Amino acid sequence: MRNWKLFTLTTLITVLLSIPNSALAQVSINIGPEPACPYGYYDFTPYNCAPYGYYGPEWFNGSAFVGAGPWFHGPNEFRGNVDNRFDPHHGYHGPVPERGAKPFNHFHANEMRDGRGHASAGHR
């Protein structure tokens, strides 16, 4: 009986040592309030501030931004106008607003977004 235990233990150790090392996953979770941005955030990661004129008025409730990025909690059927000329995916490399910047009312929509990464041409 003792020999079987020794054999089993030796086999188990050999099997465990022969398993190749896996690559380590890098996961980061940040919990806390969203950063202050007068125009909200792009609806795709890394959720940087959107530049002046990116979002249309339906993304706001009064003067408060109602969503994009991980903080968006609007209805599933929500669609909002954006000006994708200010989108980095479309080649924009210009400035983004600083914290506490005043809103700028110069908007021309050319795309509809749902705040969850889906886009369609035109505006309603």
mmCIF file of N, CA, C and O in Angstrom, residues 31-37 41 65 68 70-71 99:
data_model
loop_
_atom_site.group_PDB
_atom_site.id
_atom_site.type_symbol
_atom_site.label_atom_id
_atom_site.label_comp_id
_atom_site.label_asym_id
_atom_site.label_seq_id
_atom_site.Cartn_x
_atom_site.Cartn_y
_atom_site.Cartn_z
ATOM 1 N N ILE A 31 -12.856 51.211 -9.776
ATOM 2 C CA ILE A 31 -14.184 51.537 -9.283
ATOM 3 C C ILE A 31 -14.132 52.924 -8.677
ATOM 4 O O ILE A 31 -13.250 53.229 -7.892
ATOM 5 N N GLY A 32 -15.059 53.744 -9.070
ATOM 6 C CA GLY A 32 -15.105 55.105 -8.559
ATOM 7 C C GLY A 32 -15.941 55.967 -9.479
ATOM 8 O O GLY A 32 -16.512 55.478 -10.451
ATOM 9 N N PRO A 33 -16.021 57.242 -9.202
ATOM 10 C CA PRO A 33 -16.832 58.115 -10.041
ATOM 11 C C PRO A 33 -16.185 58.313 -11.408
ATOM 12 O O PRO A 33 -14.972 58.205 -11.562
ATOM 13 N N GLU A 34 -17.034 58.566 -12.412
ATOM 14 C CA GLU A 34 -16.513 58.824 -13.736
ATOM 15 C C GLU A 34 -15.757 60.146 -13.760
ATOM 16 O O GLU A 34 -16.033 61.028 -12.962
ATOM 17 N N PRO A 35 -14.779 60.291 -14.631
ATOM 18 C CA PRO A 35 -14.047 61.552 -14.709
ATOM 19 C C PRO A 35 -14.965 62.687 -15.172
ATOM 20 O O PRO A 35 -15.922 62.457 -15.908
ATOM 21 N N ALA A 36 -14.682 63.886 -14.742
ATOM 22 C CA ALA A 36 -15.507 65.037 -15.134
ATOM 23 C C ALA A 36 -15.144 65.455 -16.552
ATOM 24 O O ALA A 36 -13.990 65.712 -16.851
ATOM 25 N N CYS A 37 -16.116 65.503 -17.428
ATOM 26 C CA CYS A 37 -15.898 65.917 -18.814
ATOM 27 C C CYS A 37 -17.159 66.640 -19.285
ATOM 28 O O CYS A 37 -18.243 66.069 -19.227
ATOM 29 N N TYR A 41 -18.193 61.206 -22.970
ATOM 30 C CA TYR A 41 -17.112 60.328 -23.376
ATOM 31 C C TYR A 41 -17.486 59.642 -24.665
ATOM 32 O O TYR A 41 -18.646 59.454 -24.967
ATOM 33 N N PHE A 65 -24.765 65.690 -18.994
ATOM 34 C CA PHE A 65 -24.545 64.660 -19.988
ATOM 35 C C PHE A 65 -25.114 63.343 -19.480
ATOM 36 O O PHE A 65 -24.855 62.942 -18.352
ATOM 37 N N ALA A 68 -22.467 57.882 -22.376
ATOM 38 C CA ALA A 68 -21.671 57.093 -23.318
ATOM 39 C C ALA A 68 -20.597 56.465 -22.471
ATOM 40 O O ALA A 68 -20.415 56.824 -21.311
ATOM 41 N N PRO A 70 -18.809 53.587 -20.146
ATOM 42 C CA PRO A 70 -19.336 52.645 -19.170
ATOM 43 C C PRO A 70 -20.403 53.247 -18.258
ATOM 44 O O PRO A 70 -21.047 52.524 -17.525
ATOM 45 N N TRP A 71 -20.622 54.554 -18.319
ATOM 46 C CA TRP A 71 -21.582 55.199 -17.419
ATOM 47 C C TRP A 71 -22.937 55.382 -18.070
ATOM 48 O O TRP A 71 -23.847 55.896 -17.459
ATOM 49 N N ARG A 99 -10.930 69.667 -17.903
ATOM 50 C CA ARG A 99 -11.899 69.629 -16.804
ATOM 51 C C ARG A 99 -12.413 71.043 -16.533
ATOM 52 O O ARG A 99 -11.633 71.990 -16.492
#
